[in-house]
Coordinates of C-alpha atoms in Angstrom, one line a residue:
M944 CA -25.7 -68.6 -63.8
K945 CA -28.0 -69.7 -67.1
L946 CA -26.2 -71.1 -70.4
H947 CA -28.4 -68.6 -72.0
T948 CA -27.0 -65.4 -70.4
L949 CA -23.6 -66.5 -70.2
I950 CA -23.5 -66.8 -73.6
S951 CA -25.3 -63.3 -74.4
Y952 CA -22.5 -61.9 -73.6
L953 CA -20.0 -63.9 -77.2
Q954 CA -20.3 -61.8 -80.6
P955 CA -21.0 -63.1 -82.1
Y956 CA -22.2 -67.1 -81.4
K957 CA -24.0 -69.8 -83.1
T958 CA -27.6 -68.5 -81.6
Y959 CA -28.8 -71.5 -79.6
S960 CA -32.5 -71.9 -77.5
G961 CA -32.9 -75.5 -76.3
D962 CA -31.9 -76.4 -72.8
N963 CA -31.0 -73.3 -70.4
P964 CA -28.5 -75.0 -67.9
D965 CA -27.7 -73.7 -65.0
I966 CA -24.1 -74.3 -66.0
S967 CA -21.4 -74.4 -62.4
S968 CA -17.8 -73.9 -63.2
I969 CA -16.1 -73.4 -66.8
E970 CA -13.2 -75.5 -68.1
N971 CA -11.0 -76.3 -70.7
D972 CA -9.3 -79.7 -68.9
S973 CA -12.2 -82.3 -69.6
R974 CA -10.6 -83.8 -66.3
N975 CA -11.4 -81.5 -64.0
I976 CA -15.3 -81.5 -64.8
Q977 CA -18.3 -81.6 -62.1
K978 CA -21.9 -81.8 -62.9
G979 CA -23.3 -78.5 -64.5
S980 CA -20.3 -77.8 -65.7
L981 CA -19.1 -75.9 -69.4
F982 CA -16.7 -77.0 -71.1
I983 CA -14.7 -74.8 -73.8
C984 CA -12.7 -76.7 -76.7
I985 CA -9.6 -75.5 -77.3
K986 CA -7.2 -76.2 -80.0
G987 CA -3.7 -76.8 -78.5
F988 CA 0.3 -77.1 -79.9
N989 CA -0.1 -81.4 -79.1
V990 CA -4.2 -81.6 -77.7
D991 CA -7.3 -80.9 -79.6
G992 CA -10.2 -80.7 -76.8
H993 CA -12.1 -81.0 -79.0
D994 CA -11.3 -85.1 -79.5
Y995 CA -12.4 -84.7 -75.6
A996 CA -15.9 -83.5 -75.6
E997 CA -17.7 -86.6 -74.9
L998 CA -15.8 -87.6 -72.3
A999 CA -16.2 -84.5 -70.9
V1000 CA -20.5 -85.1 -71.1
Q1001 CA -19.6 -88.3 -69.3
N1002 CA -18.1 -86.7 -66.9
G1003 CA -20.6 -84.4 -66.0
A1004 CA -20.8 -81.5 -68.4
A1005 CA -23.7 -79.4 -69.1
A1006 CA -22.7 -77.9 -72.6
I1007 CA -19.6 -77.7 -74.9
I1008 CA -18.4 -74.3 -76.4
A1009 CA -16.4 -75.7 -79.9
E1010 CA -15.4 -74.3 -83.1
K1011 CA -17.7 -77.3 -84.9
D1012 CA -20.8 -79.1 -85.0
M1013 CA -20.9 -82.2 -82.5
N1014 CA -23.2 -84.4 -82.4
L1015 CA -23.5 -84.2 -78.7
P1016 CA -26.9 -85.0 -76.1
V1017 CA -26.0 -81.2 -74.2
P1018 CA -26.1 -78.0 -75.9
V1019 CA -23.3 -77.6 -78.4
I1020 CA -22.3 -73.7 -78.6
V1021 CA -20.4 -73.0 -81.8
V1022 CA -18.0 -69.9 -82.1
P1023 CA -15.3 -68.5 -84.6
N1024 CA -12.3 -69.0 -81.5
S1025 CA -13.1 -70.8 -78.6
K1026 CA -9.7 -69.6 -77.3
R1027 CA -11.3 -66.0 -78.2
S1028 CA -14.5 -67.0 -76.3
M1029 CA -12.5 -68.7 -73.6
A1030 CA -11.7 -65.0 -72.0
V1031 CA -15.1 -63.2 -72.8
L1032 CA -17.4 -66.2 -70.8
A1033 CA -14.1 -66.1 -68.2
D1034 CA -14.5 -62.5 -67.2
A1035 CA -18.0 -62.6 -67.6
Y1036 CA -18.7 -66.1 -65.2
F1037 CA -16.1 -64.1 -62.7
G1038 CA -18.3 -61.0 -62.9
Q1039 CA -14.9 -59.0 -64.4
P1040 CA -13.0 -59.7 -61.1
S1041 CA -9.6 -57.8 -63.0
K1042 CA -11.9 -54.8 -63.2
K1043 CA -11.7 -54.5 -59.2
L1044 CA -8.1 -55.3 -59.1
H1045 CA -5.9 -52.6 -59.7
L1046 CA -4.2 -54.7 -62.1
I1047 CA 0.0 -54.0 -63.0
G1048 CA 1.8 -56.3 -65.7
I1049 CA 5.2 -56.1 -66.1
T1050 CA 7.0 -57.8 -69.5
G1051 CA 9.4 -57.6 -71.8
T1052 CA 13.2 -60.0 -72.1
N1053 CA 14.7 -59.8 -68.5
G1054 CA 13.9 -58.1 -65.0
K1055 CA 10.1 -59.5 -64.8
T1056 CA 10.5 -62.0 -61.8
T1057 CA 12.3 -59.3 -60.0
I1058 CA 10.6 -55.9 -60.9
S1059 CA 7.6 -58.2 -59.8
H1060 CA 8.4 -59.3 -56.6
I1061 CA 9.8 -55.8 -55.6
I1062 CA 6.5 -54.1 -56.7
E1063 CA 4.5 -56.3 -54.9
K1064 CA 6.9 -55.3 -51.5
I1065 CA 6.1 -51.7 -52.2
I1066 CA 2.4 -51.9 -52.3
F1067 CA 2.4 -54.3 -49.3
D1068 CA 4.5 -52.2 -47.6
S1069 CA 2.3 -49.6 -48.1
G1070 CA -0.4 -52.1 -45.7
K1071 CA -2.3 -53.3 -49.3
K1072 CA -3.6 -56.9 -49.3
T1073 CA -1.2 -57.7 -52.5
G1074 CA -1.9 -60.7 -55.5
L1075 CA 1.3 -62.2 -57.4
I1076 CA 0.7 -64.3 -60.7
G1077 CA 4.8 -65.0 -62.0
T1078 CA 7.4 -67.6 -62.9
M1079 CA 8.1 -69.2 -59.8
Y1080 CA 4.2 -69.1 -58.3
T1081 CA 1.1 -67.6 -57.7
K1082 CA 1.3 -65.3 -54.2
I1083 CA -3.0 -64.5 -53.1
S1084 CA -2.0 -62.8 -49.7
G1085 CA 1.4 -63.9 -48.6
K1086 CA 0.5 -67.6 -49.6
E1087 CA 2.3 -69.6 -52.7
Y1088 CA 0.8 -71.9 -55.6
E1089 CA 2.4 -73.5 -58.7
I1090 CA 1.5 -72.4 -61.2
K1091 CA 2.6 -73.7 -65.1
N1092 CA 3.0 -70.8 -66.9
T1093 CA 5.1 -67.6 -66.5
T1094 CA 1.3 -66.4 -67.3
P1095 CA -1.0 -68.7 -67.0
D1096 CA -4.2 -69.1 -69.9
S1097 CA -7.3 -66.1 -69.1
L1098 CA -9.9 -69.5 -68.0
T1099 CA -6.7 -69.5 -65.5
L1100 CA -6.2 -65.7 -64.7
Q1101 CA -9.6 -65.2 -64.4
K1102 CA -10.6 -67.6 -61.9
I1103 CA -7.0 -66.6 -59.7
F1104 CA -7.8 -62.8 -60.5
K1105 CA -11.6 -64.2 -58.5
Q1106 CA -9.7 -65.8 -55.6
M1107 CA -7.4 -62.8 -55.3
L1108 CA -10.6 -60.9 -54.5
D1109 CA -12.0 -63.6 -52.5
A1110 CA -9.6 -63.5 -49.9
G1111 CA -9.1 -59.7 -49.8
V1112 CA -6.8 -59.0 -52.3
S1113 CA -7.4 -55.4 -54.1
S1114 CA -3.2 -55.4 -55.9
T1115 CA -1.9 -57.3 -58.0
V1116 CA 1.4 -57.9 -59.8
M1117 CA 1.9 -60.2 -62.6
E1118 CA 4.6 -60.8 -64.9
V1119 CA 3.3 -60.6 -68.7
S1120 CA 5.0 -63.2 -70.9
S1121 CA 5.5 -62.6 -74.8
H1122 CA 4.1 -66.0 -75.6
A1123 CA 0.7 -64.8 -73.6
L1124 CA 0.5 -61.8 -75.8
D1125 CA 0.5 -63.3 -78.9
E1126 CA -1.9 -66.2 -78.0
G1127 CA -4.6 -63.4 -76.2
R1128 CA -4.8 -65.3 -73.0
I1129 CA -4.5 -62.0 -71.1
H1130 CA -7.6 -61.1 -73.4
G1131 CA -9.9 -59.2 -70.6
C1132 CA -7.7 -58.4 -68.0
D1133 CA -8.1 -54.2 -67.3
F1134 CA -4.9 -53.3 -66.1
N1135 CA -4.3 -50.0 -64.6
I1136 CA -0.3 -50.5 -65.4
A1137 CA 2.6 -51.9 -67.8
V1138 CA 5.6 -52.3 -66.7
F1139 CA 8.8 -52.3 -69.8
S1140 CA 12.0 -53.8 -68.9
N1141 CA 14.0 -54.2 -72.3
L1142 CA 14.0 -56.4 -74.7
T1143 CA 17.1 -58.8 -75.8
Q1144 CA 17.5 -61.8 -78.1
D1145 CA 15.2 -64.7 -76.6
H1146 CA 12.5 -66.7 -78.2
L1147 CA 13.3 -66.4 -81.6
D1148 CA 12.0 -70.0 -81.6
Y1149 CA 8.8 -68.7 -81.8
H1150 CA 8.9 -65.4 -83.1
K1151 CA 11.1 -66.4 -86.0
T1152 CA 12.5 -62.1 -85.6
M1153 CA 13.2 -59.5 -83.5
E1154 CA 10.4 -58.0 -84.8
A1155 CA 7.5 -60.3 -83.8
Y1156 CA 9.0 -60.1 -80.7
K1157 CA 9.0 -56.6 -79.7
H1158 CA 5.6 -57.2 -81.8
A1159 CA 3.8 -58.9 -79.0
K1160 CA 5.8 -57.0 -76.3
G1161 CA 4.0 -54.0 -77.1
L1162 CA 0.2 -55.7 -77.4
L1163 CA 0.4 -55.1 -73.8
F1164 CA 0.2 -51.4 -74.2
S1165 CA -1.8 -50.7 -77.0
Q1166 CA -4.4 -53.2 -74.7
L1167 CA -3.8 -50.4 -72.1
G1168 CA -7.4 -49.0 -74.3
S1169 CA -6.8 -45.7 -76.3
C1170 CA -8.9 -43.7 -74.5
F1171 CA -8.0 -41.2 -71.4
Q1172 CA -8.8 -42.9 -68.0
H1173 CA -8.8 -40.8 -65.0
N1174 CA -10.4 -42.2 -61.8
P1175 CA -7.5 -43.6 -61.6
P1176 CA -5.6 -43.3 -64.2
K1177 CA -3.7 -45.8 -66.1
F1178 CA 0.1 -45.7 -66.8
A1179 CA 3.1 -47.8 -68.7
I1180 CA 6.1 -47.6 -67.0
V1181 CA 8.8 -48.1 -69.7
N1182 CA 12.8 -48.5 -69.8
N1183 CA 13.7 -45.1 -71.3
D1184 CA 17.8 -46.6 -71.8
D1185 CA 15.7 -48.8 -74.7
E1186 CA 15.1 -48.5 -78.3
A1187 CA 11.8 -50.7 -78.1
S1188 CA 10.2 -48.1 -75.8
T1189 CA 9.6 -45.5 -78.3
S1190 CA 7.0 -48.4 -80.3
F1191 CA 5.6 -49.2 -76.5
I1192 CA 4.9 -45.1 -76.8
R1193 CA 3.1 -44.3 -79.3
A1194 CA 1.1 -47.6 -78.8
T1195 CA -0.9 -46.8 -75.6
A1196 CA -2.7 -44.0 -75.1
A1197 CA -1.4 -44.7 -71.6
H1198 CA 0.6 -41.6 -69.1
I1199 CA 4.0 -41.8 -69.6
L1200 CA 7.1 -42.5 -67.0
T1201 CA 9.9 -42.6 -68.5
Y1202 CA 12.5 -44.6 -66.6
G1203 CA 16.6 -44.6 -67.0
I1204 CA 20.5 -43.8 -66.5
D1205 CA 22.4 -43.2 -69.3
K1206 CA 19.5 -41.2 -70.8
K1207 CA 17.7 -38.5 -69.5
S1208 CA 14.5 -40.0 -68.3
D1209 CA 11.3 -38.8 -65.5
L1210 CA 12.8 -41.0 -63.0
Q1211 CA 16.7 -41.3 -63.3
A1212 CA 19.8 -43.0 -61.4
K1213 CA 22.7 -40.8 -61.8
N1214 CA 26.2 -41.5 -59.4
I1215 CA 26.1 -45.2 -59.2
Q1216 CA 28.2 -46.7 -56.4
M1217 CA 29.0 -50.5 -56.5
T1218 CA 30.3 -52.7 -53.9
S1219 CA 30.0 -56.6 -53.6
T1220 CA 27.3 -56.2 -50.7
G1221 CA 24.9 -53.9 -52.1
T1222 CA 24.9 -50.0 -54.3
T1223 CA 23.3 -46.9 -53.8
F1224 CA 22.3 -43.7 -56.4
E1225 CA 21.2 -40.7 -56.7
L1226 CA 17.2 -40.4 -58.0
I1227 CA 16.4 -37.6 -60.6
S1228 CA 12.7 -37.3 -60.9
P1229 CA 10.0 -34.7 -61.0
F1230 CA 8.8 -34.6 -57.5
G1231 CA 13.4 -34.2 -56.4
S1232 CA 16.3 -35.7 -55.9
Y1233 CA 16.2 -39.2 -53.3
S1234 CA 19.6 -40.9 -52.6
V1235 CA 18.8 -45.2 -52.9
S1236 CA 20.1 -47.3 -51.0
M1237 CA 19.3 -51.1 -51.9
Q1238 CA 21.5 -54.4 -50.8
L1239 CA 20.7 -56.0 -54.3
I1240 CA 23.4 -55.4 -57.0
G1241 CA 24.6 -54.7 -60.5
K1242 CA 23.4 -51.8 -63.2
F1243 CA 20.3 -54.3 -64.1
S1244 CA 19.5 -54.3 -60.7
V1245 CA 19.0 -50.4 -61.1
Y1246 CA 16.8 -50.6 -63.6
N1247 CA 14.4 -53.1 -62.4
V1248 CA 14.3 -50.7 -58.7
L1249 CA 13.6 -48.0 -61.2
A1250 CA 10.9 -49.7 -62.7
S1251 CA 9.3 -50.3 -59.7
I1252 CA 9.7 -47.1 -57.8
G1253 CA 7.6 -45.8 -61.3
A1254 CA 5.1 -48.2 -61.0
G1255 CA 5.3 -47.5 -57.3
I1256 CA 4.4 -43.6 -58.1
A1257 CA 1.5 -44.7 -60.5
T1258 CA 0.0 -46.7 -58.0
G1259 CA -0.2 -43.3 -55.5
I1260 CA 2.3 -44.5 -53.1
P1261 CA 4.1 -41.2 -51.6
I1262 CA 8.0 -42.1 -53.1
E1263 CA 9.8 -42.0 -49.5
K1264 CA 8.3 -44.9 -48.6
I1265 CA 8.1 -46.3 -51.6
I1266 CA 13.0 -45.8 -50.9
Q1267 CA 12.1 -47.1 -47.8
S1268 CA 10.5 -50.7 -49.2
I1269 CA 13.6 -51.0 -51.9
K1270 CA 16.2 -51.0 -49.1
E1271 CA 14.6 -53.5 -47.3
V1272 CA 14.5 -55.6 -50.2
K1273 CA 17.2 -58.6 -50.0
G1274 CA 16.9 -60.5 -53.5
V1275 CA 14.7 -62.9 -55.4
S1276 CA 15.1 -66.7 -54.9
G1277 CA 17.7 -67.6 -58.3
R1278 CA 18.2 -64.1 -59.5
F1279 CA 22.4 -63.0 -58.6
E1280 CA 21.7 -65.6 -54.8
T1281 CA 24.2 -65.9 -53.5
V1282 CA 25.3 -69.8 -52.1
D1283 CA 27.3 -69.6 -48.7
A1284 CA 28.6 -73.0 -47.1
G1285 CA 31.2 -70.7 -45.4
Q1286 CA 33.9 -71.1 -48.0
D1287 CA 36.7 -67.8 -48.8
F1288 CA 35.2 -67.5 -52.7
S1289 CA 31.9 -66.3 -54.5
V1290 CA 29.1 -69.1 -55.8
I1291 CA 26.2 -66.9 -57.7
V1292 CA 23.7 -69.0 -58.6
D1293 CA 21.9 -67.2 -61.1
Y1294 CA 18.3 -67.1 -64.2
S1295 CA 20.0 -66.1 -66.9
H1296 CA 19.3 -67.5 -69.5
T1297 CA 19.7 -65.0 -72.8
P1298 CA 22.9 -63.4 -74.2
D1299 CA 22.1 -59.7 -72.2
S1300 CA 21.1 -61.6 -68.5
L1301 CA 24.3 -63.5 -69.0
Q1302 CA 26.5 -60.2 -69.9
N1303 CA 24.5 -58.2 -67.6
A1304 CA 25.6 -61.2 -64.3
L1305 CA 29.3 -61.6 -65.4
T1306 CA 30.0 -57.6 -66.0
T1307 CA 28.4 -57.1 -62.3
V1308 CA 31.0 -59.8 -61.6
K1309 CA 33.4 -59.0 -62.5
Q1310 CA 33.1 -55.6 -60.6
F1311 CA 34.0 -56.9 -57.2
A1312 CA 35.4 -60.1 -58.1
K1313 CA 39.1 -60.5 -57.2
K1314 CA 40.6 -62.7 -59.2
R1315 CA 39.2 -66.1 -61.1
V1316 CA 35.5 -65.8 -62.9
F1317 CA 34.0 -69.3 -63.6
V1318 CA 30.7 -69.4 -65.3
I1319 CA 29.1 -72.9 -66.0
V1320 CA 26.4 -72.0 -68.1
G1321 CA 24.6 -74.4 -71.1
C1322 CA 21.8 -73.8 -73.5
G1323 CA 17.9 -75.1 -73.4
G1324 CA 17.0 -77.8 -75.6
D1325 CA 14.2 -77.2 -78.2
R1326 CA 14.2 -73.5 -77.6
D1327 CA 15.7 -70.6 -79.3
R1328 CA 18.8 -72.3 -81.6
S1329 CA 20.6 -69.3 -82.5
K1330 CA 21.8 -67.3 -78.8
R1331 CA 24.0 -71.0 -78.0
P1332 CA 26.7 -68.9 -80.0
L1333 CA 25.8 -66.0 -78.3
M1334 CA 25.7 -67.0 -74.9
A1335 CA 29.0 -69.0 -74.8
E1336 CA 30.7 -66.6 -76.5
I1337 CA 29.6 -63.8 -73.6
A1338 CA 31.1 -67.0 -71.1
C1339 CA 33.9 -67.0 -72.9
R1340 CA 34.4 -62.8 -73.1
Y1341 CA 33.4 -62.1 -69.8
S1342 CA 35.1 -64.7 -67.0
S1343 CA 38.3 -66.4 -66.9
D1344 CA 37.2 -69.9 -67.0
P1345 CA 34.2 -70.7 -69.2
I1346 CA 33.1 -74.2 -68.9
F1347 CA 30.1 -75.4 -70.6
T1348 CA 27.3 -78.0 -69.0
S1349 CA 24.1 -79.3 -69.8
D1350 CA 20.6 -77.3 -69.2
N1351 CA 17.2 -78.7 -69.8
P1352 CA 18.5 -80.2 -72.8
R1353 CA 14.9 -82.3 -73.3
S1354 CA 14.0 -84.1 -76.3
E1355 CA 17.9 -82.9 -77.9
D1356 CA 20.8 -84.4 -77.7
P1357 CA 22.8 -82.2 -75.0
E1358 CA 25.9 -82.8 -77.0
Q1359 CA 24.8 -81.2 -79.6
I1360 CA 23.3 -78.5 -78.0
L1361 CA 27.2 -77.9 -76.6
K1362 CA 28.5 -77.8 -79.5
D1363 CA 25.9 -75.4 -81.5
M1364 CA 27.5 -73.3 -78.5
E1365 CA 30.9 -74.1 -79.6
E1366 CA 30.4 -72.7 -83.1
G1367 CA 30.8 -68.7 -80.9
V1368 CA 33.8 -70.2 -79.7
Q1369 CA 36.7 -70.6 -81.5
G1370 CA 39.8 -69.6 -80.6
Y1371 CA 38.9 -69.2 -77.1
Q1372 CA 40.2 -70.8 -73.7
Y1373 CA 37.1 -73.7 -72.3
K1374 CA 35.5 -76.4 -70.8
T1375 CA 33.4 -78.3 -71.5
I1376 CA 31.5 -81.2 -68.9
I1377 CA 28.4 -82.5 -70.1
D1378 CA 27.5 -83.4 -66.6
R1379 CA 25.9 -80.4 -65.3
K1380 CA 26.4 -82.0 -61.4
E1381 CA 29.4 -82.7 -62.3
A1382 CA 30.4 -79.6 -64.2
I1383 CA 29.7 -77.3 -60.7
N1384 CA 32.0 -79.8 -58.7
Y1385 CA 34.7 -79.3 -60.9
A1386 CA 34.4 -75.1 -60.6
I1387 CA 33.4 -75.4 -56.2
K1388 CA 37.0 -77.5 -56.6
A1389 CA 39.1 -75.2 -58.8
A1390 CA 38.6 -72.5 -57.5
N1391 CA 40.4 -70.7 -54.5
A1392 CA 40.4 -67.9 -52.4
G1393 CA 38.9 -64.3 -53.9
D1394 CA 37.4 -66.1 -57.0
V1395 CA 33.7 -65.8 -58.0
I1396 CA 31.6 -68.4 -59.8
L1397 CA 28.1 -67.8 -61.6
I1398 CA 26.2 -71.3 -62.2
A1399 CA 23.8 -69.3 -64.7
G1400 CA 20.6 -70.5 -66.5
K1401 CA 18.5 -72.5 -64.0
G1402 CA 18.7 -70.4 -61.4
H1403 CA 15.0 -70.8 -58.9
E1404 CA 14.9 -74.3 -60.5
T1405 CA 14.3 -77.4 -59.2
Y1406 CA 14.6 -80.0 -61.5
Q1407 CA 16.6 -80.7 -64.8
I1408 CA 14.5 -81.8 -68.0
I1409 CA 15.9 -84.7 -69.6
G1410 CA 14.2 -86.3 -73.0
H1411 CA 10.5 -86.8 -70.9
Q1412 CA 11.4 -86.9 -67.2
I1413 CA 11.7 -84.1 -65.2
I1414 CA 14.7 -85.2 -62.9
H1415 CA 15.1 -82.5 -58.7
F1416 CA 18.2 -80.6 -59.8
D1417 CA 18.6 -78.2 -58.1
D1418 CA 21.8 -75.9 -58.2
R1419 CA 22.0 -74.6 -55.1
E1420 CA 21.7 -78.0 -53.7
V1421 CA 24.2 -78.9 -55.7
A1422 CA 26.6 -76.0 -55.2
K1423 CA 26.9 -76.6 -51.7
E1424 CA 27.4 -79.9 -51.1
A1425 CA 30.1 -79.1 -53.3
I1426 CA 31.7 -76.9 -50.9
E1427 CA 30.9 -79.1 -48.4
G1428 CA 32.5 -82.3 -49.4
R1429 CA 35.8 -80.1 -50.6

């Protein structure tokens, strides 16, 4: 694509009538520049792309998008906001790929990863090629690729969408984080369906207040658009038991499908029966009542499944096929995942790293635990400090043997993180073991037949961030080794 053609999509932009080179790629990282690239200077939290514009030219960049004039031997197009311009340019350069996909976005504090995987399976089972973008990886037609952020920046997203189309994908399911919404990373994404799981305390280090956090989540629904699209229709799938849904319903003109357990909803679960191996419930819907059986356990899992059913219905998949797919779901890596090495007690690894998700996990454990409940829990460094005492208090209130340990301390002192946690548990009995491996070993050595150990916070993660070092650490591996070494 010619430079003049590409920048014609920008409104407004500083008029440029000089050279009109062919653009071979769009990049925002000078290390990825090739001959003919358009380099976009982005001001980040730690790095300013403008400082690398000269290097980009040396590496072969044919033109520069920037927020200020620069004396360079290639065209420099000055724009008011390079992040916003990047979204417009990427969408245009790759041929507006999201408009050609059936795109489903999931937002909420907890459940995004599980919901996205269930929806992806439902659509795949219906005979369509699927793509997935989320916390754990990007998946294109069954092949997994590493990813840095839950929701990548707008340029990376459009590249991924184009890759998916080229691979024959027709439906894409993606997690949409509040950071991504607030920073405009999904600008240019044409969503067909937006799903809301729940809103509980998290990321207040970034958003500062719950109201600001809720507003960020609501952007996904307002960005579904205000026109009535009928072929295909657009849908908002919202949790009717969460009061934040009221705001999100007001924010969109899309069709609404509500789901819930406690409040009357379009899709409502009743007569929930739970065991240590699965859950059944009666689904009440506008299309009739259905019996749903699943291998997942916990009330939170019922909510995740209801949200997924809603997305499946909005996609046009028969409800009978949706229910059959759900019956086959075995769970998601690191989400209430059991570690079985032949022991006579239960060990569960879960990503629960918010007060609400930890309470949900422990409440579920207590429904089938026969004896003691151990919980190993920590809090991440350089993140929301206000939730630390809340996490500790929930651990003490819902378990018999709480153990506080290190999570990903990052640049913070692990001892100080644990002191912050301990502020919420005065009068409670608990144990503090800073070293996470030692904490897991302690719990497994202390457990007896019928006990349950919940290792919370890291889930699928296979690393621990200490200072600036990223070391290999997998709760599941450590637990299995400890069991085998008893």
